[in-house]
PDB file of C-alpha atoms in Angstrom:
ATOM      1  CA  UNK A  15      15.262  41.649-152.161  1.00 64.00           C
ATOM      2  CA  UNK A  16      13.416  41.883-148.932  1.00 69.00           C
ATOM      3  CA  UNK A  17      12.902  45.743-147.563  1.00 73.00           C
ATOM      4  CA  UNK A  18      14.471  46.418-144.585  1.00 76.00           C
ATOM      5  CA  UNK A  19      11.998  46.756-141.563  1.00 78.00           C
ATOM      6  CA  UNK A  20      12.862  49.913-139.514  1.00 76.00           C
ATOM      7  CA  UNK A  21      12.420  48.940-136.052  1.00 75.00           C
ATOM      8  CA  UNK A  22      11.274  50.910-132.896  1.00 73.00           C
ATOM      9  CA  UNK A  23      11.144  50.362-129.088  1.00 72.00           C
ATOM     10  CA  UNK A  24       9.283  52.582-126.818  1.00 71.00           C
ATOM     11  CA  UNK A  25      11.021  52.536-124.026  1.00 73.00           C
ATOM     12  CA  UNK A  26       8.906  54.273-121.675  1.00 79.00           C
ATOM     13  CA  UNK A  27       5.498  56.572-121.399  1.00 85.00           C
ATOM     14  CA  UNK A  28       6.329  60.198-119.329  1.00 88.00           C
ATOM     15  CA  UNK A  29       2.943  61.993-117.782  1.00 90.00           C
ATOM     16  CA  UNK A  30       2.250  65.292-116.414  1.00 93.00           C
ATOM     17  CA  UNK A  31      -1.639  65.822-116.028  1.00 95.00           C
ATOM     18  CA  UNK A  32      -4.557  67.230-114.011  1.00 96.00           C
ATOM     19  CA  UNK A  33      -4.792  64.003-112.904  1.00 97.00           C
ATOM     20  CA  UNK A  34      -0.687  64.150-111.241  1.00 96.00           C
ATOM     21  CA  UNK A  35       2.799  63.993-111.796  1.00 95.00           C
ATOM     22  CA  UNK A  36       4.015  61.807-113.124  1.00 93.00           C
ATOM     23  CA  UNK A  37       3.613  58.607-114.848  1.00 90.00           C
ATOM     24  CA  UNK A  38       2.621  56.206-111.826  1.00 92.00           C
ATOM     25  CA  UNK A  39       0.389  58.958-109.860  1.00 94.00           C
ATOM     26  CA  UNK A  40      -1.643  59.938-112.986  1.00 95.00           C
ATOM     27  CA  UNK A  41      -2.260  55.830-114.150  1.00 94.00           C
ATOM     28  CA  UNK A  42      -3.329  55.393-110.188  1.00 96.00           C
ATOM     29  CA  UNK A  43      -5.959  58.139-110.460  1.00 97.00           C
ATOM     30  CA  UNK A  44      -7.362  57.847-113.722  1.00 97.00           C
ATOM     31  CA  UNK A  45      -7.962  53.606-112.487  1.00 97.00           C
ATOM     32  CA  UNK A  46      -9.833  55.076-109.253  1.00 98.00           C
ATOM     33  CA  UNK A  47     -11.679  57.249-111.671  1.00 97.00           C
ATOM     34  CA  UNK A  48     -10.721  60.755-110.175  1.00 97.00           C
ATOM     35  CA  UNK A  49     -11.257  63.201-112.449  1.00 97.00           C
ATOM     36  CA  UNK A  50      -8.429  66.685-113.019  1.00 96.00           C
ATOM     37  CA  UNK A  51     -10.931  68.820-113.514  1.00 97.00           C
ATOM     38  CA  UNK A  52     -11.364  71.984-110.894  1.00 97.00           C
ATOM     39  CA  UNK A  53     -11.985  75.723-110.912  1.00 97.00           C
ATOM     40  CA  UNK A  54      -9.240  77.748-112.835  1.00 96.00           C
ATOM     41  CA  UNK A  55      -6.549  78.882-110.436  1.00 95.00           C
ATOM     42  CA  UNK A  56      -3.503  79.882-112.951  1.00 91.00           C
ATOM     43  CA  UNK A  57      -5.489  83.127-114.200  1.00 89.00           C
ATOM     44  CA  UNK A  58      -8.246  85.437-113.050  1.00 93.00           C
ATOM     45  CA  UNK A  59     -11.234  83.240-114.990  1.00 95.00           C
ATOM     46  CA  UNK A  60     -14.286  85.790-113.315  1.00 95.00           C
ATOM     47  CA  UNK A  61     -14.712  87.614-116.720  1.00 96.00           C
ATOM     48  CA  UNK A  62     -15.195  84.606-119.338  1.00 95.00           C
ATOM     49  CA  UNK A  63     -18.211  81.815-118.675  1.00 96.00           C
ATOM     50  CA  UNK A  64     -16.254  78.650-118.216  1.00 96.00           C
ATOM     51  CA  UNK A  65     -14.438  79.065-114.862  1.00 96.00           C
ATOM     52  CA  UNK A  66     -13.764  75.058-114.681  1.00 97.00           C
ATOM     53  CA  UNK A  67     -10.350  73.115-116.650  1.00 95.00           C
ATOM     54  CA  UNK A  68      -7.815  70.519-116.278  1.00 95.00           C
ATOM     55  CA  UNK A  69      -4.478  72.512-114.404  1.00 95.00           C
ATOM     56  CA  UNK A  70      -1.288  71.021-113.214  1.00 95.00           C
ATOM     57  CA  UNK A  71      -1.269  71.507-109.571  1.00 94.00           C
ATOM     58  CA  UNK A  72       1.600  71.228-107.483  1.00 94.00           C
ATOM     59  CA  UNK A  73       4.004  71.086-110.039  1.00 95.00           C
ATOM     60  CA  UNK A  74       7.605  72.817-109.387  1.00 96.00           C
ATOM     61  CA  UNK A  75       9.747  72.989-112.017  1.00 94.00           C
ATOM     62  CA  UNK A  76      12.619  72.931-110.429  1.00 94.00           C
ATOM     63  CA  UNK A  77      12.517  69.505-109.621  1.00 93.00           C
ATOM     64  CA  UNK A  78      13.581  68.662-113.430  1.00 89.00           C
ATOM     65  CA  UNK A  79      15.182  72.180-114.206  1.00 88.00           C
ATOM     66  CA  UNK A  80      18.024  74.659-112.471  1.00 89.00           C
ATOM     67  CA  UNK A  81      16.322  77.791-111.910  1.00 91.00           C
ATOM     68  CA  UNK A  82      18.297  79.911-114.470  1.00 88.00           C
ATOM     69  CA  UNK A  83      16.509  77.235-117.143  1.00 86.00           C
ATOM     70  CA  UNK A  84      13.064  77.728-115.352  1.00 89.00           C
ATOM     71  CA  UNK A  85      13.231  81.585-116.093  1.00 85.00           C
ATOM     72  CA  UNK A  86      13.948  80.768-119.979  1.00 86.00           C
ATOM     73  CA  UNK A  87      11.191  77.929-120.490  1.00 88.00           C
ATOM     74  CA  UNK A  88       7.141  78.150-121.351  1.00 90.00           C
ATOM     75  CA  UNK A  89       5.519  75.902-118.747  1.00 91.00           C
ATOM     76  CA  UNK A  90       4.318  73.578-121.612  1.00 89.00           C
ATOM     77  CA  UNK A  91       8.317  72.909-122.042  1.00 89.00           C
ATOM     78  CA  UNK A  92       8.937  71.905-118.051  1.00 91.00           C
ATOM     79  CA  UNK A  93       5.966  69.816-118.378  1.00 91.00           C
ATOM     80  CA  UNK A  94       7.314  68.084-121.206  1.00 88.00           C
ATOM     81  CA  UNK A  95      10.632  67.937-119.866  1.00 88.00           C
ATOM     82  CA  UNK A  96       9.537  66.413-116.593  1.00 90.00           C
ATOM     83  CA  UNK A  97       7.085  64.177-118.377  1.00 88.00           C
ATOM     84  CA  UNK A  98      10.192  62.835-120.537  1.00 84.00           C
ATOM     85  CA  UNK A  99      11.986  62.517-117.397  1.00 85.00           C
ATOM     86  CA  UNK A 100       9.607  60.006-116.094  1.00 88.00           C
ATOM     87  CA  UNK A 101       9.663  57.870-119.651  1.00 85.00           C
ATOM     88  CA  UNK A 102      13.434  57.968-119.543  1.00 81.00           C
ATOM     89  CA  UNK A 103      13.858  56.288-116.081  1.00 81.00           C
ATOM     90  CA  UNK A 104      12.272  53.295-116.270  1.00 81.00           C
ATOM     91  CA  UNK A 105      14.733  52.021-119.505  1.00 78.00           C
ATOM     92  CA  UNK A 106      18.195  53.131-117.826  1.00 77.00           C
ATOM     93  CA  UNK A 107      18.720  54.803-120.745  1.00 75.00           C
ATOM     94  CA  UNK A 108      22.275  56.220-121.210  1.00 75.00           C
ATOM     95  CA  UNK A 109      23.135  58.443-123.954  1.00 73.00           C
ATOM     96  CA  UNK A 110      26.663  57.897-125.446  1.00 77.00           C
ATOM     97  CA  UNK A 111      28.059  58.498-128.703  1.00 79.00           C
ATOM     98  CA  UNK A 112      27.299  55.251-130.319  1.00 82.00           C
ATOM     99  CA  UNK A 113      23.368  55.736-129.860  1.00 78.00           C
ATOM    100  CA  UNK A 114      22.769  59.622-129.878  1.00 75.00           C
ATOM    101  CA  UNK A 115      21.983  58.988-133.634  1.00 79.00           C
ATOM    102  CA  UNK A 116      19.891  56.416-132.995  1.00 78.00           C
ATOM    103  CA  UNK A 117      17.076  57.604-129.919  1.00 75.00           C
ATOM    104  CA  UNK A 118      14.599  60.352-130.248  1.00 74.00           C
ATOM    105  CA  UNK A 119      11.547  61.884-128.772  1.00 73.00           C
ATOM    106  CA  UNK A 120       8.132  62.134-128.994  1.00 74.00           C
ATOM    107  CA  UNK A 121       6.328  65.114-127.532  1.00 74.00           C
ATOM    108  CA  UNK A 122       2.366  65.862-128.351  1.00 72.00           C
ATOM    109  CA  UNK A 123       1.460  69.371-128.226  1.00 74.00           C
ATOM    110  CA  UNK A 124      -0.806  71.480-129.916  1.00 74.00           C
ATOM    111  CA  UNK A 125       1.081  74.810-129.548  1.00 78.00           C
ATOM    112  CA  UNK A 126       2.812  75.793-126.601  1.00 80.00           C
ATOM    113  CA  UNK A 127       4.291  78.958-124.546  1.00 86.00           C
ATOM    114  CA  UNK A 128       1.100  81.547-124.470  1.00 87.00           C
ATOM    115  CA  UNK A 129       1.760  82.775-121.404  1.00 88.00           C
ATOM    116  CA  UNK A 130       5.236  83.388-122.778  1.00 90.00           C
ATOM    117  CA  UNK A 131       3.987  85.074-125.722  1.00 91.00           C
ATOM    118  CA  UNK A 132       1.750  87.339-123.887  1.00 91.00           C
ATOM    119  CA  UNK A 133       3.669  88.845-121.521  1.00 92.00           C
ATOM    120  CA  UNK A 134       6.406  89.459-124.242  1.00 92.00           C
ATOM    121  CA  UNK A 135       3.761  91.070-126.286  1.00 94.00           C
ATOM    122  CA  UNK A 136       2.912  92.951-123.750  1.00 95.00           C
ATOM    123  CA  UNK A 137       6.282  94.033-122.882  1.00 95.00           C
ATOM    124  CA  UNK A 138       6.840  95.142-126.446  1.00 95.00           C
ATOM    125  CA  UNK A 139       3.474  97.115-126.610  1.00 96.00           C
ATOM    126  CA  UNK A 140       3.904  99.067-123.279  1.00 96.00           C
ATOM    127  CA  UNK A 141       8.086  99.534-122.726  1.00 96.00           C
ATOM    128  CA  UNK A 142       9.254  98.972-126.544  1.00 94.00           C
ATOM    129  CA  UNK A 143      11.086  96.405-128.334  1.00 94.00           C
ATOM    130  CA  UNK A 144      14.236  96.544-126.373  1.00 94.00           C
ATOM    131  CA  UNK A 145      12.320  94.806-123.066  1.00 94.00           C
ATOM    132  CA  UNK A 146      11.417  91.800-125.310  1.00 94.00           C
ATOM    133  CA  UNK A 147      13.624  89.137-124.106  1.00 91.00           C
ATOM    134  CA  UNK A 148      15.931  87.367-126.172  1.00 90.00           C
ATOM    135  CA  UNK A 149      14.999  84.005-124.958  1.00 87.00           C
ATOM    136  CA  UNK A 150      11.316  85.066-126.175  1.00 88.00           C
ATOM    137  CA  UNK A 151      11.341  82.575-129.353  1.00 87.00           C
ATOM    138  CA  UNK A 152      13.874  79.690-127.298  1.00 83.00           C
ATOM    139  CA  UNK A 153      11.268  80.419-124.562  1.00 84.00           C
ATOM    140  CA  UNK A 154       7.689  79.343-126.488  1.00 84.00           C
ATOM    141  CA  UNK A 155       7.881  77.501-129.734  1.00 83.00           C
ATOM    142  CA  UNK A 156       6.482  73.675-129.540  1.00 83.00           C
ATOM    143  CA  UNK A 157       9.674  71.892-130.929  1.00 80.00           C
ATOM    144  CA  UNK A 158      11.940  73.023-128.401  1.00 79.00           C
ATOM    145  CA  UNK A 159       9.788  70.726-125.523  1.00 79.00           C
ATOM    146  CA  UNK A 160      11.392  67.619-127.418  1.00 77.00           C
ATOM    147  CA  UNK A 161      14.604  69.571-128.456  1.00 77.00           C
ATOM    148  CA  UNK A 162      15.541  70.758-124.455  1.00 75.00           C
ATOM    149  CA  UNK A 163      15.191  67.387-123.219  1.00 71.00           C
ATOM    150  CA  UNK A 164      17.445  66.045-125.542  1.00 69.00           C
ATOM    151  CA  UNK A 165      19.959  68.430-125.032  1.00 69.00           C
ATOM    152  CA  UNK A 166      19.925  68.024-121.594  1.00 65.00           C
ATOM    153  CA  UNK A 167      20.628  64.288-121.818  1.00 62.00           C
ATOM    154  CA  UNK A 168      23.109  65.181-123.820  1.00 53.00           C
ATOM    155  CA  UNK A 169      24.571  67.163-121.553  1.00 52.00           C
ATOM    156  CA  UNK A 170      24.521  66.077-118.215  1.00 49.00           C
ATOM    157  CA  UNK A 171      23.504  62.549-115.981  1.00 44.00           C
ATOM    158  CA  UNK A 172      20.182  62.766-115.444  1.00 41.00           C
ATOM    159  CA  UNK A 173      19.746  60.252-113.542  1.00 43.00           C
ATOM    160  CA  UNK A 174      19.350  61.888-110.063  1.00 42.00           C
ATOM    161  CA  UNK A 175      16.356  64.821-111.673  1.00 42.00           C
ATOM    162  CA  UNK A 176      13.436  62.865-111.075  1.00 40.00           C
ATOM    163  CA  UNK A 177      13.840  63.009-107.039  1.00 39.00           C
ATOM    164  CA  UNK A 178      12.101  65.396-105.018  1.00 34.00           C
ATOM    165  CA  UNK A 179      13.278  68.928-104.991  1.00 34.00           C
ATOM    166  CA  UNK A 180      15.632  69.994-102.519  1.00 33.00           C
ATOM    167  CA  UNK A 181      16.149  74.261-102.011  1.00 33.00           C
ATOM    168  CA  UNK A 182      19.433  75.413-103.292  1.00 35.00           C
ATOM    169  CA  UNK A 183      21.164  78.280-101.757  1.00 33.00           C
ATOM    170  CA  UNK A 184      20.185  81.469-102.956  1.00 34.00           C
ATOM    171  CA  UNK A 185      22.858  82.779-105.434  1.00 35.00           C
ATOM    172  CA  UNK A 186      23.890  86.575-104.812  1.00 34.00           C
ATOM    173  CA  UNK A 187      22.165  88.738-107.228  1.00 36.00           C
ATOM    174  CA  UNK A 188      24.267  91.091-110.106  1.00 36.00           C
ATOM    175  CA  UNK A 189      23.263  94.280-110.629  1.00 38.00           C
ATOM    176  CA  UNK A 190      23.940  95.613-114.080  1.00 36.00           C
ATOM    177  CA  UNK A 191      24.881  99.208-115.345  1.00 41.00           C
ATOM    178  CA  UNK A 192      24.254 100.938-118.413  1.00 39.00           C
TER     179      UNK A 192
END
């Protein structure tokens, strides 16, 4: 008996990098040999000796997520999110009941959410646990980069997310009482 050969298709490559967004603009500048390299400008680098790295300018997550979703995610998660965004559009690919089992993703990351995890330590250390928010662990660990996107092609037609963004109306804001 002849094993079965498990086979896979990659159906597309999604980038977000120093170099641009998305898949196209990031091949064009690495082939005219541009580099994404450029002084710090997320944090206040003054204090530590390597003021140079490779940031993703320009990117607004809410071209690939609605704001509430923004608020919730680690920027390593919209990155990913947008960068699967731009791998998904080339194949078409529509998820339906007879291949949800069957497709799956792929996201690299080393660890993820930081920025996340600081200021909710912070929070905790200075106004007490009840200030952490409850989105904190949704909000920063690495699987949910792959695990988001697949929910939310799950969920809804994506086909229209990888456009440019266009302002909503503001919604009214909800104050809450104790």
């Amino acid at each position: 008996m002849i094993p079965q050969r498990r086979r896979v298709v990659v159906t597309g490559i999604g980038l977000v990098s120093p170099l641009g967004i998305g898949t196209e603009q990031t091949w064009s500048a690495a082939l005219a040999g541009r580099s994404g390299i450029a002084p710090v400008s997320l944090f206040d680098a003054s204090s530590i000796p390597c003021r140079i790295a490779g940031e993703v300018k320009g990117f607004d997550p809410r071209d690939f997520l609605d704001q509430k979703d923004v608020k919730k995610t680690a920027r390593f998660i919209q990155f990913a999110i947008a960068a699967s965004e731009f791998a998904i559009a080339p194949a078409r690919l529509q998820m339906q009941k007879e291949n949800a089992e069957r497709v799956g993703v792929y996201v690299g990351s080393g660890i993820g959410g930081f920025e996340i995890i600081e200021r909710e330590h912070s929070k905790l250390t200075t106004q007490g646990p009840g200030r952490v928010s409850p989105f904190f662990i949704t909000a920063s660990i690495v699987n949910l980069a792959a695990g988001k996107f697949l929910l939310g092609l799950v969920r809804k037609d994506r086909t229209s997310r990888a456009q440019p963004h266009v302002p909503r109306a503001p919604t009214p804001s909800v104050k809450r009482t104790a």
